[in-house]
């Protein structure tokens, strides 16, 4: 092993990441499990997984089943763009069809946070552009990483959650993380 920092030696370092998982079709819990397991097979190492929360759909397509949502925090050596590609591949492997924007889905995987990085690319924005407005993401993220300072906001996840007008409204614990 060479001495020096990763940047000096050219060695890769892992980045801390947060991924939102959601499902409202089929066996929702199995879909979330599949998403986490497949991401782990592709190099993500989970350090914490939130409880599962049930929420009503958000957006213009209201006539659909409720969602089961969860957040997982871990590490990866993948770049943000490669991480997005892996997430899309896992969604597709679980049968996700992108027929209706905001429509029902077997599995939805969103890159919420990638360390302290801000990413602005045509198909990827990190932090997720709706992160600060979505209780169904902030509640599970605060459960496992409430002190994470969100780049661009300079506030912790807990502070963003406390600032939501709706608070935790509509986000109900479905299965606690300590019952898995």
CSV table of C-alpha atoms in Angstrom, one decimal:
chain,number,residue,atom,x,y,z
A,1,UNK,CA,0.0,0.0,0.0
A,2,UNK,CA,1.3,3.4,-0.9
A,3,UNK,CA,1.5,6.2,1.6
A,4,UNK,CA,-0.4,9.5,1.3
A,5,UNK,CA,-4.0,10.5,0.8
A,6,UNK,CA,-6.2,8.8,-1.7
A,7,UNK,CA,-5.9,11.7,-4.0
A,8,UNK,CA,-2.1,11.6,-3.9
A,9,UNK,CA,-1.9,7.9,-4.4
A,10,UNK,CA,-4.7,7.6,-6.9
A,11,UNK,CA,-6.6,5.1,-4.7
A,12,UNK,CA,-10.4,5.4,-4.7
A,13,UNK,CA,-12.3,6.3,-1.6
A,14,UNK,CA,-15.8,5.3,-0.8
A,15,UNK,CA,-18.5,8.0,-0.8
A,16,UNK,CA,-21.3,8.1,1.7
A,17,UNK,CA,-24.7,7.9,-0.1
A,18,UNK,CA,-28.4,7.9,0.7
A,19,UNK,CA,-30.9,6.1,-1.5
A,20,UNK,CA,-34.7,6.4,-1.3
A,21,UNK,CA,-36.6,3.3,-2.1
A,22,UNK,CA,-40.4,3.3,-2.9
A,23,UNK,CA,-43.0,0.8,-4.2
A,24,UNK,CA,-46.7,0.8,-4.6
A,25,UNK,CA,-47.3,-2.3,-6.8
A,26,UNK,CA,-47.2,-6.0,-6.0
A,27,UNK,CA,-45.4,-7.1,-2.8
A,28,UNK,CA,-44.1,-3.7,-1.7
A,29,UNK,CA,-41.9,-5.0,1.1
A,30,UNK,CA,-40.4,-7.6,-1.2
A,31,UNK,CA,-39.7,-5.0,-3.8
A,32,UNK,CA,-37.9,-2.8,-1.3
A,33,UNK,CA,-35.9,-5.8,-0.1
A,34,UNK,CA,-35.0,-6.7,-3.7
A,35,UNK,CA,-33.8,-3.1,-4.3
A,36,UNK,CA,-31.5,-3.1,-1.3
A,37,UNK,CA,-30.2,-6.6,-2.0
A,38,UNK,CA,-29.5,-5.9,-5.7
A,39,UNK,CA,-27.7,-2.7,-4.9
A,40,UNK,CA,-25.6,-4.5,-2.4
A,41,UNK,CA,-24.7,-7.1,-5.0
A,42,UNK,CA,-23.6,-4.3,-7.2
A,43,UNK,CA,-21.1,-2.9,-4.7
A,44,UNK,CA,-23.1,-0.7,-2.3
A,45,UNK,CA,-22.5,-1.4,1.4
A,46,UNK,CA,-25.4,-0.5,3.7
A,47,UNK,CA,-24.7,1.0,7.1
A,48,UNK,CA,-28.3,1.8,8.0
A,49,UNK,CA,-31.8,1.1,6.7
A,50,UNK,CA,-34.8,3.1,8.0
A,51,UNK,CA,-38.1,1.7,9.0
A,52,UNK,CA,-40.7,1.4,6.2
A,53,UNK,CA,-43.3,4.1,6.0
A,54,UNK,CA,-46.7,4.0,4.2
A,55,UNK,CA,-47.8,7.2,2.4
A,56,UNK,CA,-50.4,8.4,0.0
A,57,UNK,CA,-49.1,9.0,-3.6
A,58,UNK,CA,-47.7,12.5,-4.2
A,59,UNK,CA,-48.2,14.3,-7.5
A,60,UNK,CA,-50.9,14.6,-10.1
A,61,UNK,CA,-51.7,10.8,-10.4
A,62,UNK,CA,-53.8,10.4,-7.2
A,63,UNK,CA,-55.7,7.2,-8.2
A,64,UNK,CA,-53.1,4.6,-7.3
A,65,UNK,CA,-52.2,2.4,-4.3
A,66,UNK,CA,-50.3,3.9,-1.3
A,67,UNK,CA,-46.5,3.8,-1.3
A,68,UNK,CA,-44.2,2.0,1.0
A,69,UNK,CA,-41.1,4.1,1.4
A,70,UNK,CA,-37.7,3.6,3.0
A,71,UNK,CA,-34.2,5.1,3.0
A,72,UNK,CA,-30.9,3.3,3.1
A,73,UNK,CA,-27.5,4.9,3.8
A,74,UNK,CA,-24.2,3.3,2.9
A,75,UNK,CA,-21.1,3.6,0.9
A,76,UNK,CA,-20.1,3.1,-2.7
A,77,UNK,CA,-17.1,3.5,-4.9
A,78,UNK,CA,-19.4,4.3,-7.9
A,79,UNK,CA,-19.5,7.8,-9.3
A,80,UNK,CA,-22.8,9.6,-9.0
A,81,UNK,CA,-23.6,8.9,-12.7
A,82,UNK,CA,-22.7,5.2,-12.4
A,83,UNK,CA,-24.8,4.9,-9.2
A,84,UNK,CA,-27.8,6.3,-11.1
A,85,UNK,CA,-27.3,3.8,-13.9
A,86,UNK,CA,-27.1,1.0,-11.4
A,87,UNK,CA,-30.3,2.2,-9.7
A,88,UNK,CA,-32.1,2.4,-13.1
A,89,UNK,CA,-30.9,-1.1,-13.9
A,90,UNK,CA,-32.2,-2.5,-10.6
A,91,UNK,CA,-35.6,-0.8,-11.1
A,92,UNK,CA,-35.9,-2.4,-14.5
A,93,UNK,CA,-34.9,-5.8,-13.2
A,94,UNK,CA,-37.8,-5.6,-10.8
A,95,UNK,CA,-40.2,-4.8,-13.7
A,96,UNK,CA,-40.5,-1.1,-13.5
A,97,UNK,CA,-42.2,0.4,-16.5
A,98,UNK,CA,-42.0,4.2,-17.0
A,99,UNK,CA,-45.4,4.5,-18.8
A,100,UNK,CA,-46.9,7.3,-16.7
A,101,UNK,CA,-44.9,10.1,-15.1
A,102,UNK,CA,-45.7,10.1,-11.3
A,103,UNK,CA,-47.5,6.8,-11.9
A,104,UNK,CA,-47.5,3.5,-10.0
A,105,UNK,CA,-44.3,1.6,-9.8
A,106,UNK,CA,-42.9,-1.7,-8.6
A,107,UNK,CA,-39.7,-0.1,-7.5
A,108,UNK,CA,-38.4,3.5,-7.4
A,109,UNK,CA,-34.8,4.2,-6.4
A,110,UNK,CA,-33.6,7.8,-6.0
A,111,UNK,CA,-30.1,9.0,-5.3
A,112,UNK,CA,-30.8,11.5,-2.5
A,113,UNK,CA,-27.3,12.4,-1.3
A,114,UNK,CA,-23.8,11.7,-2.4
A,115,UNK,CA,-21.5,12.7,0.4
A,116,UNK,CA,-21.1,16.5,0.5
A,117,UNK,CA,-21.3,16.7,-3.3
A,118,UNK,CA,-23.7,18.7,-5.5
A,119,UNK,CA,-24.3,17.2,-8.9
A,120,UNK,CA,-26.0,19.0,-11.7
A,121,UNK,CA,-26.2,16.9,-14.8
A,122,UNK,CA,-29.0,16.6,-17.4
A,123,UNK,CA,-30.3,13.3,-15.9
A,124,UNK,CA,-29.1,13.6,-12.3
A,125,UNK,CA,-29.4,16.3,-9.6
A,126,UNK,CA,-27.9,15.6,-6.2
A,127,UNK,CA,-29.1,16.4,-3.6
A,128,UNK,CA,-32.4,15.2,-5.0
A,129,UNK,CA,-34.3,18.3,-6.1
A,130,UNK,CA,-37.4,17.5,-4.1
A,131,UNK,CA,-35.6,16.2,-1.0
A,132,UNK,CA,-36.4,19.3,1.2
A,133,UNK,CA,-40.1,19.2,0.3
A,134,UNK,CA,-40.9,15.5,0.8
A,135,UNK,CA,-41.8,14.2,4.2
A,136,UNK,CA,-41.9,10.6,2.9
A,137,UNK,CA,-38.2,11.0,2.2
A,138,UNK,CA,-37.1,13.3,5.1
A,139,UNK,CA,-38.8,11.2,7.9
A,140,UNK,CA,-37.0,7.9,7.1
A,141,UNK,CA,-33.7,9.8,6.3
A,142,UNK,CA,-33.9,11.7,9.6
A,143,UNK,CA,-34.4,8.3,11.4
A,144,UNK,CA,-31.0,7.0,10.3
A,145,UNK,CA,-29.0,10.1,9.3
A,146,UNK,CA,-30.7,13.1,10.9
A,147,UNK,CA,-27.4,15.0,11.4
A,148,UNK,CA,-26.3,14.8,7.7
A,149,UNK,CA,-25.8,18.3,6.5
A,150,UNK,CA,-27.5,18.6,3.1
A,151,UNK,CA,-25.3,20.3,0.5
A,152,UNK,CA,-26.8,23.5,-0.9
A,153,UNK,CA,-29.1,24.0,2.1
A,154,UNK,CA,-26.5,24.0,4.9
A,155,UNK,CA,-29.1,22.5,7.1
A,156,UNK,CA,-29.2,19.0,8.6
A,157,UNK,CA,-31.9,16.5,7.5
A,158,UNK,CA,-33.6,17.0,10.9
A,159,UNK,CA,-33.7,20.8,10.4
A,160,UNK,CA,-35.2,20.4,6.9
A,161,UNK,CA,-37.8,18.1,8.3
A,162,UNK,CA,-38.6,20.5,11.1
A,163,UNK,CA,-39.1,23.2,8.5
A,164,UNK,CA,-41.7,21.4,6.5
A,165,UNK,CA,-45.1,23.0,6.7
A,166,UNK,CA,-46.8,19.6,6.7
A,167,UNK,CA,-44.3,18.1,9.1
A,168,UNK,CA,-44.6,14.3,9.3
A,169,UNK,CA,-48.3,14.5,8.2
A,170,UNK,CA,-49.3,11.4,6.1
A,171,UNK,CA,-46.2,9.4,6.8
A,172,UNK,CA,-47.1,6.4,8.9
A,173,UNK,CA,-44.7,3.7,10.2
A,174,UNK,CA,-45.5,0.5,8.5
A,175,UNK,CA,-42.7,-1.7,9.8
A,176,UNK,CA,-40.1,-0.5,12.3
A,177,UNK,CA,-36.4,-1.1,11.3
A,178,UNK,CA,-35.9,-3.1,14.6
A,179,UNK,CA,-38.5,-5.7,13.6
A,180,UNK,CA,-36.5,-6.9,10.5
